[in-house]
Coordinates of C-alpha atoms in Angstrom, one line a residue:
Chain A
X262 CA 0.0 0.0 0.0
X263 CA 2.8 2.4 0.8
X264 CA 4.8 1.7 -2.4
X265 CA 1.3 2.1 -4.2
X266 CA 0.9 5.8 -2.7
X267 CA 4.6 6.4 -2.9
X268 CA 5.7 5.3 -6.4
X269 CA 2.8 7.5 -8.3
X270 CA 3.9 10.7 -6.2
X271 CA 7.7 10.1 -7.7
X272 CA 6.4 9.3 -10.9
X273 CA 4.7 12.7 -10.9
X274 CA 7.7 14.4 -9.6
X275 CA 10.0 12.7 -12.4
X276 CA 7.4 13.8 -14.9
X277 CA 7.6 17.4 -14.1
X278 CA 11.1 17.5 -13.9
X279 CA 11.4 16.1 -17.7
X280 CA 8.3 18.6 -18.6
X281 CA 10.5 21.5 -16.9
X282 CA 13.1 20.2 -18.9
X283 CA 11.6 19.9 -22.1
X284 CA 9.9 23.3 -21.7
X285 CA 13.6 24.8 -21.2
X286 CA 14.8 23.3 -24.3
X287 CA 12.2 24.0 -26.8
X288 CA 13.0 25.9 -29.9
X289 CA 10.2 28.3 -28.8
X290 CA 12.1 31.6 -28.7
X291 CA 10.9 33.7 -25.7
X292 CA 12.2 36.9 -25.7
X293 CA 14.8 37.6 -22.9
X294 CA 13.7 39.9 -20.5
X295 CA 16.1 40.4 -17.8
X296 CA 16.4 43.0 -14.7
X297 CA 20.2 44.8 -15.3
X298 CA 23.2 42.6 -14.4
X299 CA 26.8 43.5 -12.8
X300 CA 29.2 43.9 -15.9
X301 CA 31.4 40.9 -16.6
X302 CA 33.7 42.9 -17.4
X303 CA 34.6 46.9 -16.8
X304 CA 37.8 48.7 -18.1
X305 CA 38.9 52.8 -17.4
X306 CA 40.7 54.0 -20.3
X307 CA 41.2 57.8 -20.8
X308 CA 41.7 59.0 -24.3
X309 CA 43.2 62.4 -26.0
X310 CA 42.3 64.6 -29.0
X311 CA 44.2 67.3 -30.4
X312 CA 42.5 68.7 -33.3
X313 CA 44.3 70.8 -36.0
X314 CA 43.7 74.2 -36.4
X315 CA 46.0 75.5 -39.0
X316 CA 49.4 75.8 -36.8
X317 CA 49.4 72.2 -34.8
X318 CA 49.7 69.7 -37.9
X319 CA 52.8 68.0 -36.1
X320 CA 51.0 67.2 -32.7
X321 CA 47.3 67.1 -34.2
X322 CA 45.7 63.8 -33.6
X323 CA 42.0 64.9 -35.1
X324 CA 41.1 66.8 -38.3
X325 CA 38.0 68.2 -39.4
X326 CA 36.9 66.4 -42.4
X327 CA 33.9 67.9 -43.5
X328 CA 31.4 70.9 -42.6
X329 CA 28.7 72.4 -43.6
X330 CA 28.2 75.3 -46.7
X331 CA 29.3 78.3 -44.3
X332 CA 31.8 76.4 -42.3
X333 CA 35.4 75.5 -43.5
X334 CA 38.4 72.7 -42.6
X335 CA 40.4 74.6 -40.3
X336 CA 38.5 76.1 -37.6
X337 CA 35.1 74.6 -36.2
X338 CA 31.8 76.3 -37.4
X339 CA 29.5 78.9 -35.6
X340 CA 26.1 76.9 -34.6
X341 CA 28.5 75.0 -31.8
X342 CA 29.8 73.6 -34.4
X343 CA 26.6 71.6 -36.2
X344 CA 27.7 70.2 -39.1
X345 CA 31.6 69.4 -38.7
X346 CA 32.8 66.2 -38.5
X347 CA 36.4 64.8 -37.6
X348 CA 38.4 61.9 -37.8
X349 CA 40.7 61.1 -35.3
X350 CA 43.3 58.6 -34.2
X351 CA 43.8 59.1 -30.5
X352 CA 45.9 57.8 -28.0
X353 CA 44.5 56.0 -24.9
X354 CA 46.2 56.1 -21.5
X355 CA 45.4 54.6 -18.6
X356 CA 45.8 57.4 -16.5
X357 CA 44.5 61.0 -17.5
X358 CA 48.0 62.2 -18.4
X359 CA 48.4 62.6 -22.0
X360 CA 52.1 61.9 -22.0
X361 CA 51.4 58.5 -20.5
X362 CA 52.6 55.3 -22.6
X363 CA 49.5 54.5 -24.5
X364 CA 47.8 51.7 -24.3
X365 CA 46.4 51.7 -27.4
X366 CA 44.6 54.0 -30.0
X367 CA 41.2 55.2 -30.4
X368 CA 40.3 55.8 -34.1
X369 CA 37.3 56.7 -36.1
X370 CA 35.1 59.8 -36.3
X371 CA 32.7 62.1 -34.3
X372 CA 30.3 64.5 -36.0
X373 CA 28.5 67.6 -34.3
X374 CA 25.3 67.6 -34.8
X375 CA 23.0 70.3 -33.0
X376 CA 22.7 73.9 -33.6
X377 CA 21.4 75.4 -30.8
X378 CA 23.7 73.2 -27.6
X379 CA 27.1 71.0 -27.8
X380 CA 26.5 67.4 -28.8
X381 CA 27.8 65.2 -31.0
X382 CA 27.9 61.3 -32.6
X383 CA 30.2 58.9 -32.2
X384 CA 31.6 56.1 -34.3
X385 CA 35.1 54.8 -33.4
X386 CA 36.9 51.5 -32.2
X387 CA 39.8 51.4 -29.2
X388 CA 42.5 49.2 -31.3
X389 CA 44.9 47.5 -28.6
X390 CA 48.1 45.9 -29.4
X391 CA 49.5 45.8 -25.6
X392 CA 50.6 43.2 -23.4
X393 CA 47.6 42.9 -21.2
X394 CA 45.1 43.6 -24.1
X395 CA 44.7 42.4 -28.2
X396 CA 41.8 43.4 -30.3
X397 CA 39.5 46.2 -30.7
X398 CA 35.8 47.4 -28.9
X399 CA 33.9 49.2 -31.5
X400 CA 31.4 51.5 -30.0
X401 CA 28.8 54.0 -31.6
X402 CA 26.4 56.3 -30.0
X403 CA 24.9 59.8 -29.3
X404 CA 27.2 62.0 -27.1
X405 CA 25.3 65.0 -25.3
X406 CA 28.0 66.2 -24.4
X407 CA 27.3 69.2 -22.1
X408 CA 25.9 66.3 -20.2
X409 CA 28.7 65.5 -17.1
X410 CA 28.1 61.6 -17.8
X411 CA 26.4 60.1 -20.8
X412 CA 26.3 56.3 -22.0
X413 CA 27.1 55.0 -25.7
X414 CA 26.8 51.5 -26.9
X415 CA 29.8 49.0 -27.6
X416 CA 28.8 47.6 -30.5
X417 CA 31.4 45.1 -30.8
X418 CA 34.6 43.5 -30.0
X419 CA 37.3 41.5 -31.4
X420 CA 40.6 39.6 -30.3
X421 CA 40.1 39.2 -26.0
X422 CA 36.9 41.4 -26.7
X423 CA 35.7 39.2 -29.0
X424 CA 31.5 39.7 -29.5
X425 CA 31.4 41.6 -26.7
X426 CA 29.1 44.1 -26.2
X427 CA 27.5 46.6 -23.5
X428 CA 28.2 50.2 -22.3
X429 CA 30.5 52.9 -22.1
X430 CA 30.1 56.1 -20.3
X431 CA 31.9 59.0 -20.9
X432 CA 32.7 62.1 -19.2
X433 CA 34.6 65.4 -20.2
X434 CA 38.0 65.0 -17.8
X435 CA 39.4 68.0 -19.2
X436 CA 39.0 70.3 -22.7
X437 CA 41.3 73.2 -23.5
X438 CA 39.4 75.6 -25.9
X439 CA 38.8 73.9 -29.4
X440 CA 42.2 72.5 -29.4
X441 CA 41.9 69.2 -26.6
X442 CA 39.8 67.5 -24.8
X443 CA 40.4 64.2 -22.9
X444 CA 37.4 61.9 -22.1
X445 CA 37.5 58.9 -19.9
X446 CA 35.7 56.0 -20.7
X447 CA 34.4 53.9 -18.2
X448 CA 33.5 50.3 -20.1
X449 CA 30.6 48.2 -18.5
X450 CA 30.4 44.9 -20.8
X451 CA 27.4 42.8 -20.3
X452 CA 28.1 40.1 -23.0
X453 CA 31.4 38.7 -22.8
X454 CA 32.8 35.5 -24.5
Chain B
X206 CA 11.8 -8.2 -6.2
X207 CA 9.4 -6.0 -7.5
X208 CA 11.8 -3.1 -5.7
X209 CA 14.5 -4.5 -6.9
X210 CA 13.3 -4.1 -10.5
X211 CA 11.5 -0.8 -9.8
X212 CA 14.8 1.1 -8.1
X213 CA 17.1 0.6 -11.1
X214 CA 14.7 1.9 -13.9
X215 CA 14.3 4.7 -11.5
X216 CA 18.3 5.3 -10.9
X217 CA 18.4 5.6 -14.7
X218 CA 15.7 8.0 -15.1
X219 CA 17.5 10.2 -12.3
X220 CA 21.3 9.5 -14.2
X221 CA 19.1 11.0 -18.0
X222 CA 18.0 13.8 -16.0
X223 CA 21.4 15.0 -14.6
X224 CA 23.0 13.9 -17.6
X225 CA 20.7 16.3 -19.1
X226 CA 21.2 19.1 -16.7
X227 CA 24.9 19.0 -16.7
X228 CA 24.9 19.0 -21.0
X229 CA 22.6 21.9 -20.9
X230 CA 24.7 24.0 -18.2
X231 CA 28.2 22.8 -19.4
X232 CA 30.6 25.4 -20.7
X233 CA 30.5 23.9 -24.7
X234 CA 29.3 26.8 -26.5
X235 CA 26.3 26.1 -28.8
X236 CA 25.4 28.5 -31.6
X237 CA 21.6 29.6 -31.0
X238 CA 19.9 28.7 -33.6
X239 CA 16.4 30.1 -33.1
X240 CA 12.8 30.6 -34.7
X241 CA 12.0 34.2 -35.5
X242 CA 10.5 35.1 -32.1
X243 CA 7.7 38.0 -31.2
X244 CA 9.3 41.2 -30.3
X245 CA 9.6 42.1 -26.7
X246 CA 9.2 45.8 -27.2
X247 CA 7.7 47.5 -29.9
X248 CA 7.6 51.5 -30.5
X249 CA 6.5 53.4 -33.5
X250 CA 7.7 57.3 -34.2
X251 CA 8.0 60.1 -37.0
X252 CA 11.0 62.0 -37.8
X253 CA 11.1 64.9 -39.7
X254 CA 14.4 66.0 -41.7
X255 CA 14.8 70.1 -43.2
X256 CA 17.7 70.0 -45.2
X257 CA 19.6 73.2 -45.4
X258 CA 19.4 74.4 -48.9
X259 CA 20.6 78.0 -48.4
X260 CA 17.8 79.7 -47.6
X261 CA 16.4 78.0 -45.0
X262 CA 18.6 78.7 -42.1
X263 CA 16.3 79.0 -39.2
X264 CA 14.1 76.2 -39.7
X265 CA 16.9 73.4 -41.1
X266 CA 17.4 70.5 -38.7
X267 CA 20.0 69.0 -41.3
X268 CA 23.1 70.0 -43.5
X269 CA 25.3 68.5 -46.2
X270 CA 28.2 68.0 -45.0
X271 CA 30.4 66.1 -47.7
X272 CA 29.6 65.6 -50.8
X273 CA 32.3 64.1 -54.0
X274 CA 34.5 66.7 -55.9
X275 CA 31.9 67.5 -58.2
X276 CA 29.1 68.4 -55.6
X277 CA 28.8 71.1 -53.5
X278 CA 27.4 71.2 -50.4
X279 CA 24.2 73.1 -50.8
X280 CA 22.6 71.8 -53.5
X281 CA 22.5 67.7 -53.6
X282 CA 24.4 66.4 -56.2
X283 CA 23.7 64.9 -59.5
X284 CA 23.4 61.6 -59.9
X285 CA 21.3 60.5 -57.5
X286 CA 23.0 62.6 -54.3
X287 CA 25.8 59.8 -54.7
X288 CA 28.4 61.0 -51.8
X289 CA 26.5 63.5 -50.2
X290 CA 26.3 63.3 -46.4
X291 CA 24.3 64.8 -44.0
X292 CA 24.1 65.6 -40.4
X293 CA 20.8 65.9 -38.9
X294 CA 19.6 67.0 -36.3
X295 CA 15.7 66.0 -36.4
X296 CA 12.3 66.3 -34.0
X297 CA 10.6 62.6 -33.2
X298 CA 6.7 62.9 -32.7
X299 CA 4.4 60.0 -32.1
X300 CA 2.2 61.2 -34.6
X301 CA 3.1 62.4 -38.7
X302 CA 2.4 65.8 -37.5
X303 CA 5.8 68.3 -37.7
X304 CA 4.7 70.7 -34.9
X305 CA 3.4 68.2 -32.6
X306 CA 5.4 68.4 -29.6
X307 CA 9.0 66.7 -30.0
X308 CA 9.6 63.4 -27.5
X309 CA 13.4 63.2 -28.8
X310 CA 15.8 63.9 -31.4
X311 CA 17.2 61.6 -34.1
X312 CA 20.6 63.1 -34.6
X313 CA 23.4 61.4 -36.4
X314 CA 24.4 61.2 -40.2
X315 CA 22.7 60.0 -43.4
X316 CA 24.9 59.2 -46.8
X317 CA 23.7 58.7 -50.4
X318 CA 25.9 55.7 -51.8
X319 CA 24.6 54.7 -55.2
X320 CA 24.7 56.5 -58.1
X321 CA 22.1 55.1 -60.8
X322 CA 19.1 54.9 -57.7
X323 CA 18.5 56.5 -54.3
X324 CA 19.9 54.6 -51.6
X325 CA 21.2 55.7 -48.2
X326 CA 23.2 54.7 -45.8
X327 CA 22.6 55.8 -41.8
X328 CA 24.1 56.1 -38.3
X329 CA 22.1 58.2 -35.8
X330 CA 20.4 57.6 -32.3
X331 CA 16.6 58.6 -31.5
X332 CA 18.0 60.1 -27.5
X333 CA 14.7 60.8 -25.4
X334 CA 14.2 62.7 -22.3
X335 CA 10.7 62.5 -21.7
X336 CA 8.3 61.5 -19.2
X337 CA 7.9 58.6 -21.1
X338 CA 11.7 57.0 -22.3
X339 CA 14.9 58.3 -20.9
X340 CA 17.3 57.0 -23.1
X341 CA 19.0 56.6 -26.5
X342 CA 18.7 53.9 -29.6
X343 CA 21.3 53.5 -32.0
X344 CA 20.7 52.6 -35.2
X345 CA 22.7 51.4 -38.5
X346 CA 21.9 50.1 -41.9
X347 CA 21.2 50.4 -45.4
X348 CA 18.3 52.3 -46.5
X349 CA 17.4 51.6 -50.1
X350 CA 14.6 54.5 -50.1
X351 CA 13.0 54.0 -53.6
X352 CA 11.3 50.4 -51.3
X353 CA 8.0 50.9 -49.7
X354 CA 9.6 49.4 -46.5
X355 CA 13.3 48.7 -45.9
X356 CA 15.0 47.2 -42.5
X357 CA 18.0 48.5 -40.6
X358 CA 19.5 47.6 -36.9
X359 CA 19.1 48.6 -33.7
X360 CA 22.8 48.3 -32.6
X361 CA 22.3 49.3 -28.8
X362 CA 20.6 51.3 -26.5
X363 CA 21.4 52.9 -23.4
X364 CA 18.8 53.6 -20.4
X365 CA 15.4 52.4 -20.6
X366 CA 17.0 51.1 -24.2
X367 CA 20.0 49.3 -22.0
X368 CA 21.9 46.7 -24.4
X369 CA 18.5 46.3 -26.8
X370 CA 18.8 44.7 -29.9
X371 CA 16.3 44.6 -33.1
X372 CA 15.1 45.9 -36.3
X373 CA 13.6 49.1 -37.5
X374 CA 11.7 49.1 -40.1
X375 CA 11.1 52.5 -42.1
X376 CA 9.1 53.6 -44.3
X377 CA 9.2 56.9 -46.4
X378 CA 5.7 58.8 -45.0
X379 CA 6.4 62.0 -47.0
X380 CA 8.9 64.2 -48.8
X381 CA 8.8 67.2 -50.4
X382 CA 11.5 68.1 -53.2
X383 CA 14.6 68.4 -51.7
X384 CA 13.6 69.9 -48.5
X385 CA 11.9 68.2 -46.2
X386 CA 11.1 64.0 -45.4
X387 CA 9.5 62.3 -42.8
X388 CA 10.6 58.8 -41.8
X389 CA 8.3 56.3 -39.9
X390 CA 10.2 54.1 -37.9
X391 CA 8.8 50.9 -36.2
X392 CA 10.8 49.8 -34.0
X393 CA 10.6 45.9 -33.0
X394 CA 13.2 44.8 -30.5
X395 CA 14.3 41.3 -29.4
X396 CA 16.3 41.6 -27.0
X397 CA 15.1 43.1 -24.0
X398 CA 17.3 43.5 -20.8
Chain C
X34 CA 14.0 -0.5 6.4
X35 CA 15.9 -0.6 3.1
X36 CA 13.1 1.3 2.2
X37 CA 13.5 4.4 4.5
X38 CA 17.1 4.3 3.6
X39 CA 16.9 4.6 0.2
X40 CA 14.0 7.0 0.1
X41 CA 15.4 10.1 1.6
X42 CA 18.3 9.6 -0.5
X43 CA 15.8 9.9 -3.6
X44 CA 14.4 12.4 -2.5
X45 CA 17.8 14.3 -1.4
X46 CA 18.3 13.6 -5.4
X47 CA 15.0 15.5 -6.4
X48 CA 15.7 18.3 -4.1
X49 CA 18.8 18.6 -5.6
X50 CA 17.8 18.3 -9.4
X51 CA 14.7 20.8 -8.5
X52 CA 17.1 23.1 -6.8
X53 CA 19.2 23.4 -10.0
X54 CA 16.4 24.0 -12.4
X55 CA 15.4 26.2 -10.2
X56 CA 18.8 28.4 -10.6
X57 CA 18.9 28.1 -13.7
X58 CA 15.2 29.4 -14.6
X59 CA 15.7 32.4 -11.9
X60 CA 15.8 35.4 -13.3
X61 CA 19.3 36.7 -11.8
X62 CA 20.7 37.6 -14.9
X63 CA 23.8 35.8 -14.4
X64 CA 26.8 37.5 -17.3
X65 CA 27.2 34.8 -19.9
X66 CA 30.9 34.3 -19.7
X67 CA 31.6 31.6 -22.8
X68 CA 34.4 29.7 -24.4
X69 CA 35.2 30.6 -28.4
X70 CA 32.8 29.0 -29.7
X71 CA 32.1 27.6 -33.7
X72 CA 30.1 29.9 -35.8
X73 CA 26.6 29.3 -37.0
X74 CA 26.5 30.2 -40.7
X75 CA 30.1 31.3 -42.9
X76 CA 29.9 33.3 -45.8
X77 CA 32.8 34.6 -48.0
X78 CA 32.4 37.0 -50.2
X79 CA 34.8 39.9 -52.5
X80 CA 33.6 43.1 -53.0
X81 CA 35.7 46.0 -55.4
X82 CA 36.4 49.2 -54.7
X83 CA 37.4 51.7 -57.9
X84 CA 38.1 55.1 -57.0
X85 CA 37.1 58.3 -58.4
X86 CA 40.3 59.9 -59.7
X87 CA 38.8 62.5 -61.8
X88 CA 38.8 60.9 -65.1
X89 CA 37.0 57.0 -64.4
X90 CA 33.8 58.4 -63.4
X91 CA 31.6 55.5 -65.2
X92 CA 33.8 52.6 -63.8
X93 CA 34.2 54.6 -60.2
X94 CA 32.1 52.3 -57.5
X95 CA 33.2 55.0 -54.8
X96 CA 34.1 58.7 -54.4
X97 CA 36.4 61.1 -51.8
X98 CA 33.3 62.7 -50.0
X99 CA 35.3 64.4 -47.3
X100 CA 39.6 65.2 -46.3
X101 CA 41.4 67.6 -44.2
X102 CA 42.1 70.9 -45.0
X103 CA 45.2 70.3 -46.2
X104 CA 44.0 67.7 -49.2
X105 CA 40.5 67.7 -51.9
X106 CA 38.0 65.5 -52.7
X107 CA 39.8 64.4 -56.3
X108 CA 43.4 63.2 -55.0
X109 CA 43.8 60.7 -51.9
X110 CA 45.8 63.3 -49.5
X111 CA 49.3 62.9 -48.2
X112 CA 49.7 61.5 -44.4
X113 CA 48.8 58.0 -45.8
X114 CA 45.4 59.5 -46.7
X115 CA 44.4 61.0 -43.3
X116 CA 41.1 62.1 -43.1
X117 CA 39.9 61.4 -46.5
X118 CA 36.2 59.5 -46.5
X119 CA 35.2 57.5 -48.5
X120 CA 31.4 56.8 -49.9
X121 CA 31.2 53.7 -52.0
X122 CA 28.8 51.1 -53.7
X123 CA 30.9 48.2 -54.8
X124 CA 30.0 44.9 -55.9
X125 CA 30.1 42.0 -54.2
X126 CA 31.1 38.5 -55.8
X127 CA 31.5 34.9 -54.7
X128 CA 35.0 34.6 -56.4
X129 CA 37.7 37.5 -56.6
X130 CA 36.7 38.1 -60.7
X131 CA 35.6 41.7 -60.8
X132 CA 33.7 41.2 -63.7
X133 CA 31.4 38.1 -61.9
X134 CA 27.9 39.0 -61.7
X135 CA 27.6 40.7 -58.5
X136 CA 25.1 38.8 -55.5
X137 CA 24.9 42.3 -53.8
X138 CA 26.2 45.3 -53.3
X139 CA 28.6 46.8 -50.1
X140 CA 27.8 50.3 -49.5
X141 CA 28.5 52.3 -46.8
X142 CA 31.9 54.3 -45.8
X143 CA 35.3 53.9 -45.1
X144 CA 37.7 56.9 -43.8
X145 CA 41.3 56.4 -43.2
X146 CA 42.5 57.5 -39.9
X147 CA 46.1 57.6 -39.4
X148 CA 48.7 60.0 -40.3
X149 CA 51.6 57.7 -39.9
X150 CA 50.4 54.3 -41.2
X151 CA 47.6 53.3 -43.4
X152 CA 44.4 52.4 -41.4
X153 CA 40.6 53.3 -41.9
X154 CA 37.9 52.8 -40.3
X155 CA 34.9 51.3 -42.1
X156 CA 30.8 51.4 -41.2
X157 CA 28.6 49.4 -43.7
X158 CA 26.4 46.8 -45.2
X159 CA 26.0 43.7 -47.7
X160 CA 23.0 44.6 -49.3
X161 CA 21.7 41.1 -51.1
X162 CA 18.4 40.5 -53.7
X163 CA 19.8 37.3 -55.3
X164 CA 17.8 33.6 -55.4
X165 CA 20.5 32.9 -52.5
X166 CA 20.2 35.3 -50.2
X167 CA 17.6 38.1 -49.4
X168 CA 18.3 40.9 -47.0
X169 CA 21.7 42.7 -45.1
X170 CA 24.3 42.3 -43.1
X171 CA 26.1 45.8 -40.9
X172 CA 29.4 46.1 -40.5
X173 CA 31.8 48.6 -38.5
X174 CA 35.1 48.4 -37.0
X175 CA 38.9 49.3 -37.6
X176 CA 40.8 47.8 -40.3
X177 CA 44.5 48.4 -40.1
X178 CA 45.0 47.3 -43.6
X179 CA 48.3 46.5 -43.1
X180 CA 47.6 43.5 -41.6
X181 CA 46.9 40.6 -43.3
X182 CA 43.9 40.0 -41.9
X183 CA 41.6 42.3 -39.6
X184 CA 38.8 41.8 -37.8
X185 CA 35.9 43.8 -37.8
X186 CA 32.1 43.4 -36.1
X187 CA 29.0 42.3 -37.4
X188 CA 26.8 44.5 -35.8
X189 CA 23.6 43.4 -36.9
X190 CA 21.7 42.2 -40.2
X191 CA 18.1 41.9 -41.6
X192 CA 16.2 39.3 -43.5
X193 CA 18.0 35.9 -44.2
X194 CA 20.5 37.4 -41.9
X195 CA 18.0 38.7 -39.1
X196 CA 19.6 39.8 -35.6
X197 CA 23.3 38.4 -37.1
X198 CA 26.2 39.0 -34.6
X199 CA 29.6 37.7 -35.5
X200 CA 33.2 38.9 -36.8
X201 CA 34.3 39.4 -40.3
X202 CA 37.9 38.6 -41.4
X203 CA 39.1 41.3 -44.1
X204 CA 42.1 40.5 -46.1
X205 CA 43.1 42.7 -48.5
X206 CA 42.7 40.6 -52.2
X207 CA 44.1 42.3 -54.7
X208 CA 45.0 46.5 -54.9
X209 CA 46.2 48.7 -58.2
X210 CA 47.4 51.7 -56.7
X211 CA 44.9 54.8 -55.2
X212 CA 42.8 53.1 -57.5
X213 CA 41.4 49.7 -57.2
X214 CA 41.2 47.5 -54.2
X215 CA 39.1 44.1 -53.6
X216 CA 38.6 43.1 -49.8
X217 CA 38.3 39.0 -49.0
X218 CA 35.3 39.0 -46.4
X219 CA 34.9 35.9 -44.5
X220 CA 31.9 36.5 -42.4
X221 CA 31.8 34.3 -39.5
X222 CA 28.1 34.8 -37.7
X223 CA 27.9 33.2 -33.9
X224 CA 24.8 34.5 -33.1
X225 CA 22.1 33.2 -35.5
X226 CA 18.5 33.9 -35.2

């Protein structure tokens, strides 16, 4: 009698466990919906530009590449600059001193893109080819950048970043007229190989 | 006997399950390979592009930028606008109305790449600070213009957006000349965090 | 007796199994740390770049759209090509015969980004409409061109390629001067929807 009232409990018990199972496996896909995680991995890098302005070509890092009808090449546009885009190849430290060994380079392009207020878009990969790190994070994103703290999307990664992605949040650390700035880039990645 | 039967079927059961278990949680990385699932989040808006054509000043939300040698940069080019880039600067609205009240901005770049048809290529964020969505989506793709509909990522997203993923699908919902377009995007994402 | 032995431990065993399907359904979202794993779907493609010079404008795929002050729009500029970009609409083949009938199109940008060194930075898409494949893949990332081969990210695709995420190996083919180049692309997706 007690293996009778026993053995159809387990039996239930096993049959859930294989339904729980099955349930998990299915090819149904349910859309992941997840409160926010700790980072798997976070990185600090700080990064320098030094656009050219007619008289710095042999320090210059950054050039403006296009603006629009009433701007020019040399010096950024009225309109906080709306319209001027530059390409840059910048060195990243891992301190906030620009004469620091770099670590790496940070290369690509940012574009101002507001008339009326200071913001810009972003497009640019860090490229490493250090001891500690190999490979590139390649991140795009708006850039409000009055704003003391504002968050971009990596995109991407390759070598030890490989398919990585998540979110980087810059800040202003310093900005010398229209001649340098230096952000730091705080690197939250949620997806990590 | 009959225990002695029973127990071992039951050992085996138990051995499948963990067996089971520890293949699913093991470390072996299996591609997904999934159905096309439901969307977890779905939004639809309007934005509404002013190029800059010279005489327009005050109310353009967009300039050209680039454009090849033998283009200027306020007039679109021949040939289809091949090579001419623009920054914009643009209002969202929920609705196709251009003076209802903005909930973002769609700023980022736009590129004409083909020279025999219109197509586009694009890089921008809608970035909200509303009641509604705090937040930024990027966005990248090809936009062959001359199709009814035509699909381009959604690359990231940052605050209420954190790490999504998806497709947005636009469709051209007027234009007029040169001037002035309005884009409706519908935004499907599948991955939600 | 044997009985209440060897129940417990059975049920010590479900405990267990439940309490493990039970972390592993929870919804702390636990950072997917994961070995390299195989990719899902490989494509390899060639796509061909001819460069507007000034006198090949039928044959030219892809035009100077922006470049520093110091250079134009007609004539790669010196500094290894520094802040010249590049809008382009090649075509893309399965074998590295320009003159194959194309299974898409790349379009997009590239911009070279280095004063000291060739390297560009590149942000676009396979466009396909063949019997083979339907829809887009997006592209960005740095290509030091140098290299023999470079990584860059698959950021996203649409279509037969909907939600891609991988990395795509460029190796530089085949180049004739500032004119003509062909890129190898062996697209490697590891996240396939």
């Amino acid at each position: 009698m007690e293996r009778t009232t026993n053995f159809p409990s387990l039996t239930f018990v096993f049959l859930l466990l294989l339904l729980l199972l099955v349930l998990e496996c299915s090819a149904t896909p349910i859309p992941k919906i997840r409160a926010r995680p700790q980072p798997c991995k976070r990185l600090v890098f700080y990064f320098h530009d030094i656009l050219y302005n007619g008289h710095n070509s042999k320090n210059a890092t950054a050039a403006i590449v296009g603006s629009p009808a009433w701007g020019n090449r040399t010096i950024l546009s009225g309109q906080n600059h709306f319209g001027n885009m530059v390409v840059f190849d910048d060195p990243i430290t891992l301190d906030n001193n620009l004469h620091s060994t770099p670590v790496g380079r940070a290369q690509g392009f940012y574009l101002y893109d507001k008339k009326d207020i200071f913001t810009a878009w972003l497009g640019f990969s860090f490229v490493f080819n250090s001891t500690e790190h190999k490979g590139s994070i390649n991140f795009a994103g708006a850039d409000p950048l009055m704003n003391k703290t504002r968050d971009i999307s990596v995109i991407g990664g390759t070598g030890d970043f490989f398919m990585s992605r998540g979110i980087a949040t810059l800040s202003t650390d310093s900005f010398e007229g229209e001649v340098y700035f230096r952000l730091r880039v705080d690197i939250k990645l949620y997806e990590c190989w």
